[in-house]
Coordinates of C-alpha atoms and ligand atoms in Angstrom, one line a residue:
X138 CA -24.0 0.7 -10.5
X139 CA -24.9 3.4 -12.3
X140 CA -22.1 6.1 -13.6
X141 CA -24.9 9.2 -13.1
X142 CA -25.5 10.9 -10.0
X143 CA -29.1 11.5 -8.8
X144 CA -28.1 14.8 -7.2
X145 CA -26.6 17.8 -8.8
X146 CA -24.4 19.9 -7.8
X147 CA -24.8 20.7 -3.4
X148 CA -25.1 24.5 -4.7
X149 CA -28.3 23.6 -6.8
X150 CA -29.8 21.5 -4.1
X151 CA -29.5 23.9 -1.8
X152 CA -31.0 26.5 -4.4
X153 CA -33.9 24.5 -5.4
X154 CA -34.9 23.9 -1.3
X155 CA -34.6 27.7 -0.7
X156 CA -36.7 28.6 -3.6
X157 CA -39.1 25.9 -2.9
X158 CA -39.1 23.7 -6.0
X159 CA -38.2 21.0 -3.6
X160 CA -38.8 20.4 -0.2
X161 CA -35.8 19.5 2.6
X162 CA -37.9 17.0 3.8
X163 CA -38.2 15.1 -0.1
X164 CA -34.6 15.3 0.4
X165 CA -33.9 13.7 3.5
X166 CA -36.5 10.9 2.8
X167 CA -34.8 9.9 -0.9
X168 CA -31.6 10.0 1.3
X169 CA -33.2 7.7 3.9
X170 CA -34.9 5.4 0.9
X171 CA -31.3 5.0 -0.6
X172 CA -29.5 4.0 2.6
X173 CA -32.4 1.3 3.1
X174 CA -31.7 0.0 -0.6
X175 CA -28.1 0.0 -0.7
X176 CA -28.0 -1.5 3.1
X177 CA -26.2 -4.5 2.0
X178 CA -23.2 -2.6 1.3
X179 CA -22.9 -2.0 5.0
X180 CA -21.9 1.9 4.6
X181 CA -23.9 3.1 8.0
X182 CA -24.2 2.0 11.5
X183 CA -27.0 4.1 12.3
X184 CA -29.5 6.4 11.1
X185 CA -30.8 10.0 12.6
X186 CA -33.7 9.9 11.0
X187 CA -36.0 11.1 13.1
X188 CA -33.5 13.9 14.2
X189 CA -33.7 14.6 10.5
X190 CA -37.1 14.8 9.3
X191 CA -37.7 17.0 12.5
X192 CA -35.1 19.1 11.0
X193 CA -36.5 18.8 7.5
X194 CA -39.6 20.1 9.2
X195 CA -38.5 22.8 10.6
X196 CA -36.4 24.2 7.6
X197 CA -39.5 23.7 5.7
X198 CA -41.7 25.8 7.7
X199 CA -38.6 28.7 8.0
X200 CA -38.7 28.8 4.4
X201 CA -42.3 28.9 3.7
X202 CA -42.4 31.8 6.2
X203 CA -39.9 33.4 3.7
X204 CA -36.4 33.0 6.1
X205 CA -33.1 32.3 4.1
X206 CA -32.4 29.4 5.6
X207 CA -28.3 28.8 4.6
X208 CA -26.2 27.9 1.7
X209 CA -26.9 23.9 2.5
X210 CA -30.5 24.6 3.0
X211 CA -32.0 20.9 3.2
X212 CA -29.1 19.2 1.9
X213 CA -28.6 15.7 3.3
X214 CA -25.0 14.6 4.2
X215 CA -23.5 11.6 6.3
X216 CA -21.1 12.0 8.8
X217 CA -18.5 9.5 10.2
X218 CA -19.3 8.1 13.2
X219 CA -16.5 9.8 14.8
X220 CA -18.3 12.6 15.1
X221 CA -20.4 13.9 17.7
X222 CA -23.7 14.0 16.3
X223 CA -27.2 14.5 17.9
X224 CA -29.7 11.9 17.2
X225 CA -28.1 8.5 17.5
X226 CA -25.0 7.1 19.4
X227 CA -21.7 8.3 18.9
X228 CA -19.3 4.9 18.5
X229 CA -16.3 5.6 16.5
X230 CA -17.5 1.7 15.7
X231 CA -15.8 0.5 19.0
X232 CA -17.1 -1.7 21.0
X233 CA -16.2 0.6 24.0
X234 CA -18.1 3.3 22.8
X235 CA -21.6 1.1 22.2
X236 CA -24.2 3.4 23.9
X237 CA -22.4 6.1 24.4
X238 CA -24.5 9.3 23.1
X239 CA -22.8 13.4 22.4
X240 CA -23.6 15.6 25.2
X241 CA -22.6 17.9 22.3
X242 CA -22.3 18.2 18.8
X243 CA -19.2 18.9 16.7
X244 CA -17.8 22.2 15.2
X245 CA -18.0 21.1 11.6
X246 CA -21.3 19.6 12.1
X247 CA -22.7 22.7 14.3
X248 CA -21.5 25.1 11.3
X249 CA -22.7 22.4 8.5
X250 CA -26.2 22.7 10.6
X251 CA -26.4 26.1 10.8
X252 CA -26.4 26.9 6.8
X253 CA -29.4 24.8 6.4
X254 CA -27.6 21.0 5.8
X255 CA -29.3 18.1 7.8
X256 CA -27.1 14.7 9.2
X257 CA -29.4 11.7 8.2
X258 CA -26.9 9.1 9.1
X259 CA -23.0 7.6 10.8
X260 CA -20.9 5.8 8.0
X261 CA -18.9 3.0 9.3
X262 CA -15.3 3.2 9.9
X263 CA -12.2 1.5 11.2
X264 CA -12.2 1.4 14.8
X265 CA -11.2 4.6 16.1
X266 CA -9.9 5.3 12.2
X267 CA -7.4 3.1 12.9
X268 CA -7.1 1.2 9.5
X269 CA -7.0 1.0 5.6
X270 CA -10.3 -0.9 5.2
X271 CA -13.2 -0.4 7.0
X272 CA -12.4 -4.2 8.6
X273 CA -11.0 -2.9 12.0
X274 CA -14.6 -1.9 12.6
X275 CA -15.8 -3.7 15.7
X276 CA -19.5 -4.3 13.9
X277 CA -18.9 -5.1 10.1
X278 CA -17.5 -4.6 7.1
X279 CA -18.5 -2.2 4.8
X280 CA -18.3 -3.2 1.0
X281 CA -16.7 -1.7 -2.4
X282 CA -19.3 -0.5 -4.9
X283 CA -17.7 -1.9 -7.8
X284 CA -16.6 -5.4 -6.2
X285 CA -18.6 -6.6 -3.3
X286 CA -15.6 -9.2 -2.1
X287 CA -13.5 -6.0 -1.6
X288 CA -13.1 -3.2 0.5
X289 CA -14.0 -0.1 0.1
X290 CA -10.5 1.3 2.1
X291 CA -10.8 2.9 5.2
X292 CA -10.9 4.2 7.2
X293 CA -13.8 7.0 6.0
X294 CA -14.8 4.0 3.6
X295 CA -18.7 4.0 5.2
X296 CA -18.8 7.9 4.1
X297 CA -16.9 7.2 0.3
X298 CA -19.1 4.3 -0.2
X299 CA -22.6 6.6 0.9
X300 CA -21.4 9.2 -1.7
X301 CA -20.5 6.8 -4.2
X302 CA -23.9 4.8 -4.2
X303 CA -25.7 8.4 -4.0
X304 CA -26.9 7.7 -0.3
X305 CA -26.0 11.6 0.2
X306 CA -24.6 14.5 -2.3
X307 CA -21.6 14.8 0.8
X308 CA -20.3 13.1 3.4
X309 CA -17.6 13.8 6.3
X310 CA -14.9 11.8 7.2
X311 CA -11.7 12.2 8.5
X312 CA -8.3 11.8 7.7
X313 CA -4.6 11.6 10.2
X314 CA -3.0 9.6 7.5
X315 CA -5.4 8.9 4.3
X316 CA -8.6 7.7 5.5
X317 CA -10.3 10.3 3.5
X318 CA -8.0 10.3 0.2
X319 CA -7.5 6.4 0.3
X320 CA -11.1 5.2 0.4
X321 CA -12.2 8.2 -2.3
X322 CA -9.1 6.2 -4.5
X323 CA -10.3 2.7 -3.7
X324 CA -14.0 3.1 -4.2
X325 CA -14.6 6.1 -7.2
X326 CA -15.0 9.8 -5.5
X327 CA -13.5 13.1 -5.0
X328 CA -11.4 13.1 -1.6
X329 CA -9.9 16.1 0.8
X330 CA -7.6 16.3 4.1
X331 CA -7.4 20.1 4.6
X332 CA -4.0 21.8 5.7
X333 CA -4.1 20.8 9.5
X334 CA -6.1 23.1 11.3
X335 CA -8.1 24.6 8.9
X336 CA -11.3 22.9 10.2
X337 CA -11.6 22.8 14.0
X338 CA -11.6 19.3 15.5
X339 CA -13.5 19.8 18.0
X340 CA -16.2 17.2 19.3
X341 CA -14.3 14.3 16.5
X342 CA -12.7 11.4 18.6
X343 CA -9.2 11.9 18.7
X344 CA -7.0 9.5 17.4
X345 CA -3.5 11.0 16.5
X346 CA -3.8 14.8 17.6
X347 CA -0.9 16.1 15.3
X348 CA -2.4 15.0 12.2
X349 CA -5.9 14.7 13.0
X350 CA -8.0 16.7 10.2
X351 CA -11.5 16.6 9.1
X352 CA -11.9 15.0 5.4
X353 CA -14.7 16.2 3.2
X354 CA -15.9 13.3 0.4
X355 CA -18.4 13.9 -2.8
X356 CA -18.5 13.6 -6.7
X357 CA -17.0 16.7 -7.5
X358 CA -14.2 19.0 -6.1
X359 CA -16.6 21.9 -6.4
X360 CA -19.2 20.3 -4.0
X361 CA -15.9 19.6 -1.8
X362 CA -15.1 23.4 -2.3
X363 CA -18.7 24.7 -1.4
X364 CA -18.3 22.9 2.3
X365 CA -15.1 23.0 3.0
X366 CA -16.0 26.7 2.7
X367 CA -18.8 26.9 5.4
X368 CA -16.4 24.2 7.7
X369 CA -13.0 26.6 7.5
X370 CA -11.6 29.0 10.2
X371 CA -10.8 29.3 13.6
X372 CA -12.6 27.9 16.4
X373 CA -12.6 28.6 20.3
X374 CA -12.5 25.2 21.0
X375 CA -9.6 24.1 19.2
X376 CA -6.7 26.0 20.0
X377 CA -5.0 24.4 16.7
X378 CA -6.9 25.5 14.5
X379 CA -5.7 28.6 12.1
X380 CA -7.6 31.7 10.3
X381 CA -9.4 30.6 7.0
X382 CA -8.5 33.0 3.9
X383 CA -10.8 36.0 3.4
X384 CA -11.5 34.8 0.2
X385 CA -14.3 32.1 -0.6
X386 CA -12.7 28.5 -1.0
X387 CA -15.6 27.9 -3.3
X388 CA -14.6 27.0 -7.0
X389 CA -16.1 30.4 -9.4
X390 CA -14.1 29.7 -12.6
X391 CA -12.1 26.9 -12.3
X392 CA -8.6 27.4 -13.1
X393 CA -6.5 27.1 -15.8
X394 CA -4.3 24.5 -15.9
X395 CA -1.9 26.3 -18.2
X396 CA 1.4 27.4 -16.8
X397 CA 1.3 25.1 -12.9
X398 CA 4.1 23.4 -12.2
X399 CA 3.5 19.8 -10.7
X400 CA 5.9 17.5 -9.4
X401 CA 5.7 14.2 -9.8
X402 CA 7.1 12.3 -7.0
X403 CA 9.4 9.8 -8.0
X404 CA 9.4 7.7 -4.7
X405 CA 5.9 7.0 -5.4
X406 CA 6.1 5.8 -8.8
X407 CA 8.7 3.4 -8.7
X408 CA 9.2 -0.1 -7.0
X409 CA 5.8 -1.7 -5.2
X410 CA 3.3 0.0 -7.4
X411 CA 0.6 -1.6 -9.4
X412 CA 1.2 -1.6 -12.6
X413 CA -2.3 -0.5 -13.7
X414 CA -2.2 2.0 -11.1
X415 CA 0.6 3.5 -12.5
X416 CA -0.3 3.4 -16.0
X417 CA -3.7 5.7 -14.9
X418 CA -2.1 8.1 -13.1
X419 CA 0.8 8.3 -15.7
X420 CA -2.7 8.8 -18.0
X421 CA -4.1 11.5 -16.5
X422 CA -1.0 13.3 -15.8
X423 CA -0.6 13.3 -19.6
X424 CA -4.2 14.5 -19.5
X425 CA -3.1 18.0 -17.3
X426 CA 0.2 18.1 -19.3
X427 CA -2.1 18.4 -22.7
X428 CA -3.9 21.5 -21.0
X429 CA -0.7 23.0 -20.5
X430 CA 0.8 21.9 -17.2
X431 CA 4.2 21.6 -16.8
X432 CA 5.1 18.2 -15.7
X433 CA 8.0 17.9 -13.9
X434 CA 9.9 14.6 -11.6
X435 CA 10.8 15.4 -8.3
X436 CA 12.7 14.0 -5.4
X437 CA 12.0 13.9 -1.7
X438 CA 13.9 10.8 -0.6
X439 CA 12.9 11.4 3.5
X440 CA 9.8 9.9 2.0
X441 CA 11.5 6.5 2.0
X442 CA 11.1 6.9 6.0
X443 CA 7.7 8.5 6.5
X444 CA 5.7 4.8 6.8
X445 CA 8.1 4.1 10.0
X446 CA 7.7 7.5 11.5
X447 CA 3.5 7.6 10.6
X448 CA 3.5 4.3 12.7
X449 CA 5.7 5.7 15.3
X450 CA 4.3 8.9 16.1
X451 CA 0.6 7.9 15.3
X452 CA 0.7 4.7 18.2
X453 CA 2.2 7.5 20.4
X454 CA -0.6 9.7 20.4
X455 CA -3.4 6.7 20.3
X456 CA -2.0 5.4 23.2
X457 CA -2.3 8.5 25.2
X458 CA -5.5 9.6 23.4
X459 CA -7.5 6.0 23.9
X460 CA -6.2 6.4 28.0
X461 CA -9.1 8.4 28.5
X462 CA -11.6 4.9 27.1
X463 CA -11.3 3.5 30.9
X464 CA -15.2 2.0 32.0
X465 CA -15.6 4.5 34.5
X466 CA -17.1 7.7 32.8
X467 CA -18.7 6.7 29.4
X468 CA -18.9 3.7 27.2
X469 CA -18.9 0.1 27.8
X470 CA -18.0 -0.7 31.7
X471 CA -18.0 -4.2 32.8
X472 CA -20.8 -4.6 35.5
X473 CA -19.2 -7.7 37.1
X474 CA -16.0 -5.9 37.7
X475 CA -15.6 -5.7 42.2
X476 CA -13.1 -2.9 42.4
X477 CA -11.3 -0.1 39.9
X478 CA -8.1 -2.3 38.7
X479 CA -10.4 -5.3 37.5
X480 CA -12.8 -2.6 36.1
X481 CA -10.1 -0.6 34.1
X482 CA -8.6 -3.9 32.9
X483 CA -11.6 -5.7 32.1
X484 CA -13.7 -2.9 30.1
X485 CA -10.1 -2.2 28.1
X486 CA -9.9 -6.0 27.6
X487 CA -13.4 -6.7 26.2
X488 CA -14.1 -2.9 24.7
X489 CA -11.2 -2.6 22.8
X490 CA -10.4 -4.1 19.4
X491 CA -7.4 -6.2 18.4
X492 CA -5.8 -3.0 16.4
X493 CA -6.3 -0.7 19.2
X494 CA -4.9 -2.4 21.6
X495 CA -1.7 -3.3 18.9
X496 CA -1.8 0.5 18.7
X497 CA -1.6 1.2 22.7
X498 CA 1.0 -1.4 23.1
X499 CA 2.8 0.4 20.7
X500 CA 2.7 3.9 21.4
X501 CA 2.7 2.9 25.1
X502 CA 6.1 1.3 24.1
X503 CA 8.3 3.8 22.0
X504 CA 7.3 6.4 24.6
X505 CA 8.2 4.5 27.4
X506 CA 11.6 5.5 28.8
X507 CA 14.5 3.1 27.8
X508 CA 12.5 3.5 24.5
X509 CA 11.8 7.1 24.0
X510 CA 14.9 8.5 22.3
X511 CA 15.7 5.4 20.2
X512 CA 12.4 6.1 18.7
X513 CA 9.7 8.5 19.8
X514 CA 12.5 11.7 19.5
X515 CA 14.2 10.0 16.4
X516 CA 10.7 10.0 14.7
X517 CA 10.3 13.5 15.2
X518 CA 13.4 14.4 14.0
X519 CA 12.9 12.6 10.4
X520 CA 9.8 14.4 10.4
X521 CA 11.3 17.5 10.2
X522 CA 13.5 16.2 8.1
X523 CA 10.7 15.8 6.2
X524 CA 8.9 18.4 7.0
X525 CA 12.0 20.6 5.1
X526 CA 12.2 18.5 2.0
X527 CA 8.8 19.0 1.4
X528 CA 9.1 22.5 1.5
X529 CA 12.0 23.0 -0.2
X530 CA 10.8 21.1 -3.0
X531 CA 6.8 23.4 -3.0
X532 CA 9.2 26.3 -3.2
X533 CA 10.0 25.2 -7.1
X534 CA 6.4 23.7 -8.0
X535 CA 2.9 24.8 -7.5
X536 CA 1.8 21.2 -7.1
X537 CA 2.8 17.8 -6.3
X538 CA 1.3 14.9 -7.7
X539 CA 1.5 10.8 -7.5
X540 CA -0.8 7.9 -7.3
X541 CA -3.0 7.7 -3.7
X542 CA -2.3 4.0 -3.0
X543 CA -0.2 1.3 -4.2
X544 CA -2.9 -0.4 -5.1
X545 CA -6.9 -0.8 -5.9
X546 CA -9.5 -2.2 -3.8
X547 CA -7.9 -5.4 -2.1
X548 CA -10.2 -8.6 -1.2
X549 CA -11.9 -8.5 2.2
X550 CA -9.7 -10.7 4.6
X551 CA -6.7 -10.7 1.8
X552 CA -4.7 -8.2 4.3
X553 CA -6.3 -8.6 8.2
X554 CA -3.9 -11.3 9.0
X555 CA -0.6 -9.1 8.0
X556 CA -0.8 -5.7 9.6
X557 CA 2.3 -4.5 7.9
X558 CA 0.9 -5.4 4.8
X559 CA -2.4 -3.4 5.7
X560 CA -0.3 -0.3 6.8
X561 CA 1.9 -0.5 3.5
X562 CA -1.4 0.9 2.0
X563 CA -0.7 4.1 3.6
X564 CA 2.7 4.9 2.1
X565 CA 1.8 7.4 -0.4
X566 CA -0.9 9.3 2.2
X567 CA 1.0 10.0 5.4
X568 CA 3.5 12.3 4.0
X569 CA 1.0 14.6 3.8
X570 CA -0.5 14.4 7.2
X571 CA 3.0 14.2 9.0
X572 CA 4.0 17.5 7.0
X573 CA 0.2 19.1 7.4
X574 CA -0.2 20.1 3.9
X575 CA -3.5 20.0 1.9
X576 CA -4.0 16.8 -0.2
X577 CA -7.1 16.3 -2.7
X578 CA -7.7 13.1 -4.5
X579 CA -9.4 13.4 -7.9
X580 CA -11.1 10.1 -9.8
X581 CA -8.3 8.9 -12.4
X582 CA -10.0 6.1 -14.3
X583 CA -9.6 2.5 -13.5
X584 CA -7.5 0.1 -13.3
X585 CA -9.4 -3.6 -13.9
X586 CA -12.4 -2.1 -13.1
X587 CA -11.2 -1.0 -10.2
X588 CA -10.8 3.4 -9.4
X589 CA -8.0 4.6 -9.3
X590 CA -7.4 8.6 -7.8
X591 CA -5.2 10.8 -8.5
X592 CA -3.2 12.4 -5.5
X593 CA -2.8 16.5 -5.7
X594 CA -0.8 18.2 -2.7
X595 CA 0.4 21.7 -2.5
X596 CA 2.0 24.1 0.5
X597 CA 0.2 24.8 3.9
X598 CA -2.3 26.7 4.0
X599 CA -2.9 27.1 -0.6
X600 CA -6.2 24.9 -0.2
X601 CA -7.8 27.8 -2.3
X602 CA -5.4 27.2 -4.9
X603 CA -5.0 23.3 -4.7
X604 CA -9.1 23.2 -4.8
X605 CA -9.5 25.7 -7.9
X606 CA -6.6 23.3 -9.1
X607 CA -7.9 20.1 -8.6
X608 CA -11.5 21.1 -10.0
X609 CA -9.9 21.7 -13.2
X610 CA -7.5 18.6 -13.1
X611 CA -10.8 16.9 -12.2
X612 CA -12.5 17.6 -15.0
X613 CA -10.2 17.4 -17.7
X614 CA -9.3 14.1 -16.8
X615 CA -13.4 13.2 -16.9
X616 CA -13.6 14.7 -19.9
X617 CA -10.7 12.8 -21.4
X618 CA -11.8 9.3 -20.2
X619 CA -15.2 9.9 -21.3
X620 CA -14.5 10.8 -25.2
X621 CA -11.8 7.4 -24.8
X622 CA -14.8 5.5 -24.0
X623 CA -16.7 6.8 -26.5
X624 CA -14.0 5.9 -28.7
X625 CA -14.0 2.6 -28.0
X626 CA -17.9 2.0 -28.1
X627 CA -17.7 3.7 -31.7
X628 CA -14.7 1.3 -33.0
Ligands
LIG1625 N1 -4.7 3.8 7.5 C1 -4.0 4.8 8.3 C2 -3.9 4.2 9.7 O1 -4.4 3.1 9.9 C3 -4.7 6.1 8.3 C4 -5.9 6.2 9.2 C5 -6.6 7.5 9.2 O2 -6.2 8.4 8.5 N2 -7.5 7.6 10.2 O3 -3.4 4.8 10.6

């Protein structure tokens, strides 16, 4: 694998297509070429390529006619297969989806579209996003870049593995409690869940409603920035989503690092972390602290709780989200089923995957009625437990920071038999997404040749900040692990 990107930056792409020095449709063929080569790693289900070179076409001709076509003009990106996207099935990599195509398309893909970018494929994913590893996908596993017998995490690991292996300058993903931050940790890239409701939901397959968010994945927090920034704002058709700042999210000068307070939080440095995980994160921290951040421990001991409330509150909301997945409107439907009982029960049965249905079962369970205060209510209230302690603490720091995962990569098949050891993987990421703050994960070096990323949170609604932020943590912490290797060749 090679350590240097063929794209540059999504801002010079774009430039170079508008001014003609490269043609969209170039672009969406090299993008195509690469998905072909790297197709043993298993990153995509499906391509749109004729959707795209149509596209291509047509942005071509626009800008040969002198049109501005956008700020993405003829950049290729791949989107999860979560979203509703034109030109090939939409499956969320359920069996219960198989054939099922987007009347519509999605907000965030509908704005991406209309600055000039171009969708030339769907990444594989957990079922529904309900996983750590990209193996709760009905069709197949995809595969770590750096270790084939691992996984790439999950469950956005189709759209971390796409950028990582330069399918695609940027890819979408999305993230209710990591699936965008823990894959960029596990397999080498640049990870974002936005503050909820920053970019509309709208026409992505729900899975847990309250902590549903779109995730962005690419090399560099400044290509993050630049389409986070066309993606942001309110939409009509999600009533939960929230006004996007006047200003531009996209990184000008990146910041200083001088002066910003992070916290470090101690409850995920301590007991159950990898050793080599802690020692890069402990590393790069060292790295901001030498630019002139002030390091600082803190202490949000609700956290101890926020696993058992994630897989509380998340079930809940599957289990009344995945009702809708019945045989009767779209989706698989089992043909030999004689009347509506047998039909629900029989395209459930056969549609749905062994972690959905764990999931319904579930949620259908802590909201049932003897059930509902013992757990469903008592969830909730640690969560605003939670909720408080977190921002208490953002009150006294700009930042928070701490590892994204416990671990690296693990082996494909070491965890599928344990799902309480698969969800301990998400202990460090669904703080965040039960609170709704912004979280960014940053590269970090490696631990035995295997990524680690750095987590960066900060307050609801600072993604300007934590972006300018993290493009400046990102690249001191390249720049430090770069000259160390040259170090080391030298000596
Ligand atoms: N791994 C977590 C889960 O299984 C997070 C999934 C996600 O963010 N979609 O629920």
């Amino acid at each position: 694998m090679s350590t240097e990107s063929k794209w540059p930056s999504v801002a010079i792409i774009a430039a170079d297509v508008q001014s003609g020095k490269i043609t969209a449709t170039e672009l969406v063929k090299q993008a195509l070429q690469t998905i072909e080569d790297k197709k043993e790693y298993q990153a995509v289900i499906a391509t749109t390529a004729d959707r795209a070179l149509e596209r291509a076409k047509e942005i071509d001709e626009q800008i040969a006619s002198g049109s501005n076509v956008g700020k993405l003009a003829g950049v290729p990106f791949i989107a999860k297969d979560n979203f509703l996207v034109f030109g090939s099935e939409t499956t969320a990599a359920s069996n219960i989806l198989k054939g099922f195509d987007a009347p519509y398309q999605s907000t965030a893909i509908e704005k991406l579209e209309s600055e000039g970018a171009i969708c030339v494929a769907k990444a594989n994913l957990d079922a529904f996003g309900h996983g750590g590893s990209t193996e709760n996908s009905d069709f197949f596993t995809t595969k770590n870049p750096h270790d084939t017998e691992r996984v790439p995490g999950g469950s956005s690991g189709g759209s971390a593995v796409a950028v990582v292996l330069d399918m695609v300058p940027f890819a979408l993903g999305t993230d209710t409690g990591g699936s965008s931050r823990q894959p960029a940790s596990f397999s080498g890239c640049v990870g974002y869940k936005p503050t909820y409701g920053l970019i509309s939901r709208s026409g992505v397959i729900a899975m847990a409603s309250s902590t549903d968010t779109i995730g962005t994945l690419a090399r560099t927090v400044e290509d993050v920035a630049y389409v986070v920034d066309v993606m942001a704002g309110r939409d009509p058709l999600d009533s939960t989503t929230i006004d996007r700042d006047e200003q531009s999210y996209q990184v000008s000068n990146a910041a200083s690092l001088k002066g910003k307070k992070v916290g470090v939080i101690k409850e995920y440095m301590g007991e159950g972390v990898d050793p080599g995980v802690k020692q890069a994160i402990e590393a790069s921290l060292e790295v901001l602290k030498k630019a002139g951040a002030e390091i600082v421990p803190v202490s949000l001991p609700s956290l101890e709780y926020s696993l058992g409330v994630y897989y509380i509150v998340v079930p809940a909301e599957i289990s009344s989200n995945l009702s809708r997945y019945d045989g009767q409107r779209y989706g698989y439907s089992d043909a030999d089923a004689n009347n509506l009982d047998t039909s629900y029960t029989s395209s459930r049965t056969t549609g749905f995957g062994a972690e959905a249905k764990r999931r319904i079962m579930t949620g259908a369970y802590v909201l049932s009625s003897g059930y509902y205060d013992a757990y469903y209510n008592k969830a909730q209230t640690v969560r605003t437990k939670l909720i408080q302690e977190f921002n208490a603490v953002l009150e006294d720091v700009d930042f928070l920071a701490g590892p994204t995962a416990p671990t690296t990569a693990f082996k494909i098949g070491q965890n599928t038999n344990d799902p309480l050891q698969m969800y301990l993987a998400d202990v460090m990421t669904v703080g965040a997404s039960l609170v709704g703050i912004p979280a960014l994960v940053v590269p970090a070096g490696k631990a035995a040749g295997l990524p680690v990323g750095l987590q960066l949170m900060t307050k609801q609604k600072a993604d300007r900040m934590l972006l300018s932020f993290g493009a400046a943590a990102q690249s001191a912490i390249s720049k430090e692990i770069s000259s160390k290797q040259s170090k080391e060749i030298e000596t």
